[in-house]
Short mmCIF file of N, CA and C in Angstrom, two decimals:
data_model
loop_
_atom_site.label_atom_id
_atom_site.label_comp_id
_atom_site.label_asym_id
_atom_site.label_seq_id
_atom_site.Cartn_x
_atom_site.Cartn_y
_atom_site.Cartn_z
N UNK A 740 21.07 -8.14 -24.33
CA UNK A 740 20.23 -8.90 -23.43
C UNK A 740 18.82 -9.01 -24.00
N UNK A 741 18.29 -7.94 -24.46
CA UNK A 741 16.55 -8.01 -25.11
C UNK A 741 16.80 -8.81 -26.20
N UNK A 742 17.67 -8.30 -27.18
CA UNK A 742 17.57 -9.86 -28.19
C UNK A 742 18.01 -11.16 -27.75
N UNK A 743 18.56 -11.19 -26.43
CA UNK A 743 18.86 -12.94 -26.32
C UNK A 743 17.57 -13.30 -26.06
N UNK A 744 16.83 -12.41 -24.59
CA UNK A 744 15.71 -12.85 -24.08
C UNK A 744 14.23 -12.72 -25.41
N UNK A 745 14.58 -11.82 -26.13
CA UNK A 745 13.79 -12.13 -27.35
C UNK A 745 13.67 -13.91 -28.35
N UNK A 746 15.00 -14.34 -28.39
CA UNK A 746 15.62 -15.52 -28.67
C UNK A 746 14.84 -16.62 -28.04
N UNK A 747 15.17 -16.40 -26.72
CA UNK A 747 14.33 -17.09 -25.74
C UNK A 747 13.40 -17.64 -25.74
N UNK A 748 12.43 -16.47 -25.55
CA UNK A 748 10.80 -16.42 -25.80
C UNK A 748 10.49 -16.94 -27.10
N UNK A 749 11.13 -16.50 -28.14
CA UNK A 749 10.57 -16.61 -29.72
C UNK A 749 10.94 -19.07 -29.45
N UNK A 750 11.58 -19.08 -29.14
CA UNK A 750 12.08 -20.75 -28.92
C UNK A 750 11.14 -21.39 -27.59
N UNK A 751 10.39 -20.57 -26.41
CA UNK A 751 9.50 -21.38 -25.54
C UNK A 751 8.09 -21.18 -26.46
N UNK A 752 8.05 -20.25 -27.34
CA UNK A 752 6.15 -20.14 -28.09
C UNK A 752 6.48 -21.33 -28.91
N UNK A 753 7.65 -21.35 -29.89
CA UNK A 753 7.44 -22.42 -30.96
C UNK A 753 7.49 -23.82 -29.98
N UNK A 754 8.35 -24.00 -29.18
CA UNK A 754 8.66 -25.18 -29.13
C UNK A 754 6.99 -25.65 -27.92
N UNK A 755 6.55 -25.00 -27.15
CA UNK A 755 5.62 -25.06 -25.93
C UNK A 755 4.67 -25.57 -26.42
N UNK A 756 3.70 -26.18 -25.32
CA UNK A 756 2.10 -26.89 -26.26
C UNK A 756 1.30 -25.58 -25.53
N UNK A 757 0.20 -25.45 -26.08
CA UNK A 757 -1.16 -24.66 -25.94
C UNK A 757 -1.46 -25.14 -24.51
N UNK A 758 -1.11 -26.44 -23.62
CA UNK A 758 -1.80 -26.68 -22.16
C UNK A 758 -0.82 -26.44 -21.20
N UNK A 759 -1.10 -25.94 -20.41
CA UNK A 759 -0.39 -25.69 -19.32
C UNK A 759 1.08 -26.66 -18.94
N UNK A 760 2.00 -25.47 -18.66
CA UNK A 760 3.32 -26.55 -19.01
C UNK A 760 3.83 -26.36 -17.82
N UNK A 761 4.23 -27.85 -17.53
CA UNK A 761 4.99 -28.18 -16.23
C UNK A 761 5.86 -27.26 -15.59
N UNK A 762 6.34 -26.90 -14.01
CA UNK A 762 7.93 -26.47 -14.07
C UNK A 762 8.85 -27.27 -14.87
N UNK A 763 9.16 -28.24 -14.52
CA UNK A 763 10.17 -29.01 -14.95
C UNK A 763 9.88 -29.40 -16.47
N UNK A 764 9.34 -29.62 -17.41
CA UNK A 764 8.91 -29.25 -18.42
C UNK A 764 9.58 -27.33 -19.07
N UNK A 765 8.85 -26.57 -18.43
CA UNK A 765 9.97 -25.05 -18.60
C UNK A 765 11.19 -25.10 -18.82
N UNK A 766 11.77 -26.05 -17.66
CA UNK A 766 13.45 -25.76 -17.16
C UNK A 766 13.62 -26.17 -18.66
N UNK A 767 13.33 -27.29 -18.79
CA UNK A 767 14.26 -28.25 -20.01
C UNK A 767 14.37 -27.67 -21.44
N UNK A 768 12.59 -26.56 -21.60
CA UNK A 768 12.78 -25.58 -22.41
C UNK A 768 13.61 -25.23 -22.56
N UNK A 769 13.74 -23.78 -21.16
CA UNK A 769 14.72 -22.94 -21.57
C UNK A 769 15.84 -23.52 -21.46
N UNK A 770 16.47 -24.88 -20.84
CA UNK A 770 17.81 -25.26 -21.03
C UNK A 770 18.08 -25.75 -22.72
N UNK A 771 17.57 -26.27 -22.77
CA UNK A 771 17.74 -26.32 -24.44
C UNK A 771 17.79 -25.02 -25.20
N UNK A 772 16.86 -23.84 -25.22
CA UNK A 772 16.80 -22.46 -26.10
C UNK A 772 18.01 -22.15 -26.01
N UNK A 773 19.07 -22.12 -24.28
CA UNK A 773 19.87 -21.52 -24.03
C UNK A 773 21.18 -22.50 -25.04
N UNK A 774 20.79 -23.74 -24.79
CA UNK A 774 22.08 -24.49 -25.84
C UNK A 774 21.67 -24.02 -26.79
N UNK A 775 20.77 -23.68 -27.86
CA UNK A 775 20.84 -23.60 -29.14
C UNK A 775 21.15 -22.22 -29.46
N UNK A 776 21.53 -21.04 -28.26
CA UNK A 776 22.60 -20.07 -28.21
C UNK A 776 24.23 -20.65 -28.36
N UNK A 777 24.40 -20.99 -29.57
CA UNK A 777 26.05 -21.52 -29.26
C UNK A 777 26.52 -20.60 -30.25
N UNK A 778 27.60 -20.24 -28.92
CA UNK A 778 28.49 -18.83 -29.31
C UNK A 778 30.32 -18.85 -29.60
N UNK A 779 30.08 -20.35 -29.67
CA UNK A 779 31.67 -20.70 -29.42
C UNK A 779 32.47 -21.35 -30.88
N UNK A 780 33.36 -20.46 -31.06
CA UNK A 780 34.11 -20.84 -32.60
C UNK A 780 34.73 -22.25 -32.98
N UNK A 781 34.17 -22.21 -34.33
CA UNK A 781 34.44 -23.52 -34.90
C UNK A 781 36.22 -22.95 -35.33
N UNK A 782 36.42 -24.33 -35.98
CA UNK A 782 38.05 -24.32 -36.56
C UNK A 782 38.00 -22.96 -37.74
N UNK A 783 36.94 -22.58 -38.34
CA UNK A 783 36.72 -21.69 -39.42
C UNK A 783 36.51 -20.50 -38.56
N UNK A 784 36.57 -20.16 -37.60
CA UNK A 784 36.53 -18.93 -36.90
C UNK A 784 35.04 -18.23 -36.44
N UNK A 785 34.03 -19.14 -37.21
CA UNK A 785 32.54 -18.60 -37.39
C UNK A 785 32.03 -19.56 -36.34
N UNK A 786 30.77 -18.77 -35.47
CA UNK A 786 30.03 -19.69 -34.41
C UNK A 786 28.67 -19.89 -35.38
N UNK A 787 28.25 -20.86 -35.00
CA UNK A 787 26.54 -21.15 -34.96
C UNK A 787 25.51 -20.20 -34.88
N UNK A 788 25.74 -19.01 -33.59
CA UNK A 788 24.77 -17.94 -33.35
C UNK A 788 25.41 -17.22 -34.70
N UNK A 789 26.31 -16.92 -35.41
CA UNK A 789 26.86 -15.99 -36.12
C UNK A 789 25.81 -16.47 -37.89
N UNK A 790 26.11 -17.62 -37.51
CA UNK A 790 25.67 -17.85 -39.13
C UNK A 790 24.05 -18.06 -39.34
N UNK A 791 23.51 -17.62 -38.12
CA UNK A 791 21.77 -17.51 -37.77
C UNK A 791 21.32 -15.40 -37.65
N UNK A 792 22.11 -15.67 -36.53
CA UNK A 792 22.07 -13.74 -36.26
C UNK A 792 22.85 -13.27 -36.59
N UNK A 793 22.28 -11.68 -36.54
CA UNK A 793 22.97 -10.69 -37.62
C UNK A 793 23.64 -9.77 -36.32
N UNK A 794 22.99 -9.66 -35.22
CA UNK A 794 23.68 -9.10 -33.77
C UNK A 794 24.78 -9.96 -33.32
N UNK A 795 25.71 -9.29 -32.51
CA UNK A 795 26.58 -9.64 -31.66
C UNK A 795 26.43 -10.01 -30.80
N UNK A 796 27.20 -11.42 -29.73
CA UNK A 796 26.02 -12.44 -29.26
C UNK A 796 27.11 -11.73 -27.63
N UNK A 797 25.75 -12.22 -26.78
CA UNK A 797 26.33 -11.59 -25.37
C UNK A 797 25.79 -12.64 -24.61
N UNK A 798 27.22 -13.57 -23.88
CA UNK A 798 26.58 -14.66 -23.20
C UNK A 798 27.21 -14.24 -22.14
N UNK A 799 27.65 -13.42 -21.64
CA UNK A 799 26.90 -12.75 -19.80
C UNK A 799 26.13 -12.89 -19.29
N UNK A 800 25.25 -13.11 -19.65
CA UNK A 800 23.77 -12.68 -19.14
C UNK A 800 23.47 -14.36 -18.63
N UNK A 801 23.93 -15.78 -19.10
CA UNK A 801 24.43 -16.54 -18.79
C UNK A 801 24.67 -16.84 -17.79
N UNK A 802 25.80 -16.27 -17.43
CA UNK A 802 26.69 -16.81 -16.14
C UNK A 802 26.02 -16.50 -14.98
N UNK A 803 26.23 -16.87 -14.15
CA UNK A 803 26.37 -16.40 -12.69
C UNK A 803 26.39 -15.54 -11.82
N UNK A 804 25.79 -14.71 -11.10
CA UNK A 804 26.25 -13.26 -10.55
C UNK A 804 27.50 -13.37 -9.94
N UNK A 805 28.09 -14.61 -9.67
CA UNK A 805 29.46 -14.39 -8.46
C UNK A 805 30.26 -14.44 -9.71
N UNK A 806 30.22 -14.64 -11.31
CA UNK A 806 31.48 -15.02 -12.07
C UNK A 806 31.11 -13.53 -12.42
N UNK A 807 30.30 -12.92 -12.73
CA UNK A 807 30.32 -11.23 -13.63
C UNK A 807 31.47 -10.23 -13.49
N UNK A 808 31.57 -9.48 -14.18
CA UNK A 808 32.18 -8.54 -14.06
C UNK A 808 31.72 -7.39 -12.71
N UNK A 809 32.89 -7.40 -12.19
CA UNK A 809 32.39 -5.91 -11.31
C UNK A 809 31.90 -6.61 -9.45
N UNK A 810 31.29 -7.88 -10.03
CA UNK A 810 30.64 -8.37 -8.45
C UNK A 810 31.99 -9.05 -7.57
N UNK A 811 32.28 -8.80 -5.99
CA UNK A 811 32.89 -8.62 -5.30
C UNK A 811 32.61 -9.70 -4.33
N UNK A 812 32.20 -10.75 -4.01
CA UNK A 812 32.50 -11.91 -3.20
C UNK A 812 32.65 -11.90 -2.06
N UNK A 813 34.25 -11.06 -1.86
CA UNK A 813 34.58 -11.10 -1.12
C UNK A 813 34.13 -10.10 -0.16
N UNK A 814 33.64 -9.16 -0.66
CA UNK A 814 32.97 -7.75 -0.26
C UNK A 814 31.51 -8.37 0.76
N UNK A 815 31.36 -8.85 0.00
CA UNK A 815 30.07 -9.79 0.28
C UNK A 815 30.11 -10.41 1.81
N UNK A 816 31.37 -11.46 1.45
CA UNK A 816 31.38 -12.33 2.79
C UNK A 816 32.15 -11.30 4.06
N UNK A 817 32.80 -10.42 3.31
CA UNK A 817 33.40 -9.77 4.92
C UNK A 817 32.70 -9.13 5.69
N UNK A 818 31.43 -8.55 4.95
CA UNK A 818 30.28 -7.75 5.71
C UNK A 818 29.32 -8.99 6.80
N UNK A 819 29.67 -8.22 7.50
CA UNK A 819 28.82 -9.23 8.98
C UNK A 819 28.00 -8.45 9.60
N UNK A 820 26.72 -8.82 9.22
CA UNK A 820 25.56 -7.86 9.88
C UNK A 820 25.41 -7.90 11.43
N UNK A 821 26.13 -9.37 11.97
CA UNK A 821 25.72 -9.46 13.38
C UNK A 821 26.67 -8.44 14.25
N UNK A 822 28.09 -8.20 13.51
CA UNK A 822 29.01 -6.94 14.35
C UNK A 822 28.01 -5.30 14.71
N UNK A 823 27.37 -4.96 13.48
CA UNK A 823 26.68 -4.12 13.74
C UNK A 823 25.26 -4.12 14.77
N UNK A 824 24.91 -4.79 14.99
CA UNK A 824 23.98 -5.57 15.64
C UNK A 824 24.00 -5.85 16.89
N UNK A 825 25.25 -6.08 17.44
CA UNK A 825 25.27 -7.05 18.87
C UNK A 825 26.34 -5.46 19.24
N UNK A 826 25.55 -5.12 20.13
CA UNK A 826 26.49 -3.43 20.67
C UNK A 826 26.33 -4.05 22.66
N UNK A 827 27.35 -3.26 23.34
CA UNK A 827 27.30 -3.67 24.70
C UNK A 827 26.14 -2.81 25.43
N UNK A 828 25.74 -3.70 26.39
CA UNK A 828 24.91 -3.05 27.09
C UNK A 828 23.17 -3.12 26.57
N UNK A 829 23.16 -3.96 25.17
CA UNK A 829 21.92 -4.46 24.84
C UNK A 829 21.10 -4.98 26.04
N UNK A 830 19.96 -5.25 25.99
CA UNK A 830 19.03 -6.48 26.36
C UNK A 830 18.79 -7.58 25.35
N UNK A 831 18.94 -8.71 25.92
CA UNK A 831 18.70 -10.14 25.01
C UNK A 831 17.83 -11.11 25.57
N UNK A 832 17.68 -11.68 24.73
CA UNK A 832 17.21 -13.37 25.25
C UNK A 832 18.27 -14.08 24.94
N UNK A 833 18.73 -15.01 25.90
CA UNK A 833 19.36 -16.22 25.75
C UNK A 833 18.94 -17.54 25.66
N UNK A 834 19.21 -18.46 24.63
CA UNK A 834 18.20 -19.55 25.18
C UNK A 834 19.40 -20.42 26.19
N UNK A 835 18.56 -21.55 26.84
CA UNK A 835 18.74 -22.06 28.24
C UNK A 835 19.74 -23.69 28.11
N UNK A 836 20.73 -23.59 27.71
CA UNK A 836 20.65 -24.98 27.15
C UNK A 836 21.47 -26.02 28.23
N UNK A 837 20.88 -26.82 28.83
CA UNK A 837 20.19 -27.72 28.08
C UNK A 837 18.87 -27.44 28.62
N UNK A 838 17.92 -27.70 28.02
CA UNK A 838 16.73 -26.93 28.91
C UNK A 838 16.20 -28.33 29.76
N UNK A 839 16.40 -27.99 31.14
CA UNK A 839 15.59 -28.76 32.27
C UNK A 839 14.54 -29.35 31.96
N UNK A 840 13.63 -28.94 31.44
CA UNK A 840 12.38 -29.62 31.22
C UNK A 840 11.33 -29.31 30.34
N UNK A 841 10.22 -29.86 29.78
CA UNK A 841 9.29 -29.09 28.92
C UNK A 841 9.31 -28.17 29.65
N UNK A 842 8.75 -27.65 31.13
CA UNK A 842 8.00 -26.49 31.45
C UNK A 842 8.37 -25.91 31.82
N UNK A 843 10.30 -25.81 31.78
CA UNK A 843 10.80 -24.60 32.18
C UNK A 843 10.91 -23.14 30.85
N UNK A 844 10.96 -22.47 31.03
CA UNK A 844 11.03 -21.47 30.11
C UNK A 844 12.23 -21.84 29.09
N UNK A 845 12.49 -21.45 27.33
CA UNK A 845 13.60 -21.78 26.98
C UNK A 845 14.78 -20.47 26.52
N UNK A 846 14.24 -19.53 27.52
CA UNK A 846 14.49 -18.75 26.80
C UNK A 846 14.58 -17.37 28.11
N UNK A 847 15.82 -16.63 28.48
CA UNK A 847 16.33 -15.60 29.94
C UNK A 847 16.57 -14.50 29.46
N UNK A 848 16.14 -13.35 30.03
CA UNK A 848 16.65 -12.22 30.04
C UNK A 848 18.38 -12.63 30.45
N UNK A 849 18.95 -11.22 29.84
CA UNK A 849 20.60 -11.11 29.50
C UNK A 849 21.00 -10.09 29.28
N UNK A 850 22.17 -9.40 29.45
CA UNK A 850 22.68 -7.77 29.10
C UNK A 850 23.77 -8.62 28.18
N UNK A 851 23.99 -7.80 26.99
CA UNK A 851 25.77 -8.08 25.87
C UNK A 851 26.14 -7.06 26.77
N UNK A 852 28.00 -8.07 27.58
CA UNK A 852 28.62 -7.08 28.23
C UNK A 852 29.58 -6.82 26.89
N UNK A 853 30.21 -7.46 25.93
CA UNK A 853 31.22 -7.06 24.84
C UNK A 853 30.72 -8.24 23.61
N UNK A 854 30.60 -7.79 22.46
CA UNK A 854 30.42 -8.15 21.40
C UNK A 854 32.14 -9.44 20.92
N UNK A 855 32.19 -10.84 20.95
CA UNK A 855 32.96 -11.12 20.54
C UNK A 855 33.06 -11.35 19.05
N UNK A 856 33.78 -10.77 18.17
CA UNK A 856 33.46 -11.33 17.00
C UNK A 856 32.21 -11.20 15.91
N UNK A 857 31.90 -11.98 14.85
CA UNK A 857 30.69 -11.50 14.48
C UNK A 857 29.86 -13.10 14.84
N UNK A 858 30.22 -13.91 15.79
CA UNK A 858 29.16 -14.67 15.56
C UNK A 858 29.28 -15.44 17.44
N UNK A 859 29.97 -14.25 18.18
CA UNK A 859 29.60 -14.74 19.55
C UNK A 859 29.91 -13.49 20.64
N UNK A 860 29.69 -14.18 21.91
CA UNK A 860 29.38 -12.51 22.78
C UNK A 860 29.37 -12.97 23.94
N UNK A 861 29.72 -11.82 24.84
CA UNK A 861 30.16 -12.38 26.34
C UNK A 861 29.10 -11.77 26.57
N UNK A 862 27.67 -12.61 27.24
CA UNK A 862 26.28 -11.83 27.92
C UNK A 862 26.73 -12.50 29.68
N UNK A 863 26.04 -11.68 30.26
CA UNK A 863 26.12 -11.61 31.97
C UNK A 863 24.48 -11.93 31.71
N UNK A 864 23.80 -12.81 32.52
CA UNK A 864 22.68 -14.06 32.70
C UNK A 864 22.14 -13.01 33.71
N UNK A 865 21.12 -13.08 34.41
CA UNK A 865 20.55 -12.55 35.64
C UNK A 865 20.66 -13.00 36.70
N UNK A 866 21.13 -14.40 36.83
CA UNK A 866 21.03 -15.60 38.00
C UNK A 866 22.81 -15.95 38.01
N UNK A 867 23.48 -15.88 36.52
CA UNK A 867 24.79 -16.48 36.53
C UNK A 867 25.29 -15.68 36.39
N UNK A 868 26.85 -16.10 36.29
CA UNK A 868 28.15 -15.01 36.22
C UNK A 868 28.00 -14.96 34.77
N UNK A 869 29.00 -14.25 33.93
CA UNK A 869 29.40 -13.84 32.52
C UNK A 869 29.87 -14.85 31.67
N UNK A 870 29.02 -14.91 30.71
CA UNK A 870 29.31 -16.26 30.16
C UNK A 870 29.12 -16.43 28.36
N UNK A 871 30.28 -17.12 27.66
CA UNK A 871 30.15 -17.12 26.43
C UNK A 871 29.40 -17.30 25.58
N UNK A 872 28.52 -17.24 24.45
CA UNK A 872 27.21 -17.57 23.80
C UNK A 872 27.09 -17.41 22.49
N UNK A 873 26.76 -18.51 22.03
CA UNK A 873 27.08 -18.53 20.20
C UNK A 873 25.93 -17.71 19.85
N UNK A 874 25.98 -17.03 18.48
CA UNK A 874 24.35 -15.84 18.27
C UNK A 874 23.74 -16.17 18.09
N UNK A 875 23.76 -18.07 17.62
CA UNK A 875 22.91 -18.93 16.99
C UNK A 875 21.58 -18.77 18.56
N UNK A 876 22.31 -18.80 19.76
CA UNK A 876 21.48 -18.92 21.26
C UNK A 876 20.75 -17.48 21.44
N UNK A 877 21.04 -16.54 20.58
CA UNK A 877 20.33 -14.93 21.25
C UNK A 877 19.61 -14.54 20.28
N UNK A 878 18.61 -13.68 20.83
CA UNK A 878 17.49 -13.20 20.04
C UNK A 878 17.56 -12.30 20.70
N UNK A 879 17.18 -10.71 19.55
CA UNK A 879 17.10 -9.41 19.97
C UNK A 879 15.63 -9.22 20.62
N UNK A 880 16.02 -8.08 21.80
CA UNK A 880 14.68 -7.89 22.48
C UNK A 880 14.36 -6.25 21.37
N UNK A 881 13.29 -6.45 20.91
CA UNK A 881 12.53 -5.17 20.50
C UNK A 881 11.91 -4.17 21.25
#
């Protein structure tokens, strides 16, 4: 990784002007430094980076965090912060929808009687009976 990002750098000083350089100007830099990392074998078995550098070329560093080795996706998406979060017997705000008017409030006290799911919840209103509510509508009381 230090000699690619060495690579890098040594290709934005030569190629860069002395005045202040654009973002978009940068990108195109380093998108180019990064093509003129080509690591991929010709019919003769030898790459481009091979017949320049004397190191072994590591284009990991490249990719993506979701393509790497080791990173978990799925680990990722199954964790739902709002299950931990929405417990019974909270206090909430609900907002009011559709809201009556500018000057009604948009926004009611509420108890979570049961957590449905990770992205809805049966709250009991102060005025109404028990009623379903997407989390997108509740805000935690602190």
């Amino acid at each position: 990784v230090e000699r690619f990002h060495r690579f890098v750098n040594e290709y934005l000083r030569s190629h860069g002007t002395d005045e202040k350089t654009t973002y978009s100007t940068y990108c195109t830099l380093v998108q180019r430094s990064c093509s003129r990392y080509n690591v991929l074998k010709r019919a003769d078995g030898t790459s481009p980076h091979e017949a320049v550098f004397k190191f072994h070329h590591d284009i990991s560093v490249l990719r993506p965090r979701q393509c790497r080795p080791g990173y978990s996706y799925i680990d990722q998406v199954l964790h739902s912060p709002s299950q931990g979060v929405l417990k019974s017997g909270m206090k909430i705000l609900v907002r009011t929808t559709p809201t009556p008017s500018k000057l009604c409030p948009r926004w009611s006290e509420a108890e979570i009687v049961e957590p449905l799911g990770s992205n809805r919840a049966r709250v009991k209103l102060d005025n109404n009976p028990v009623v379903v509510v997407h989390s997108v509508d509740l805000k935690l009381l602190h």
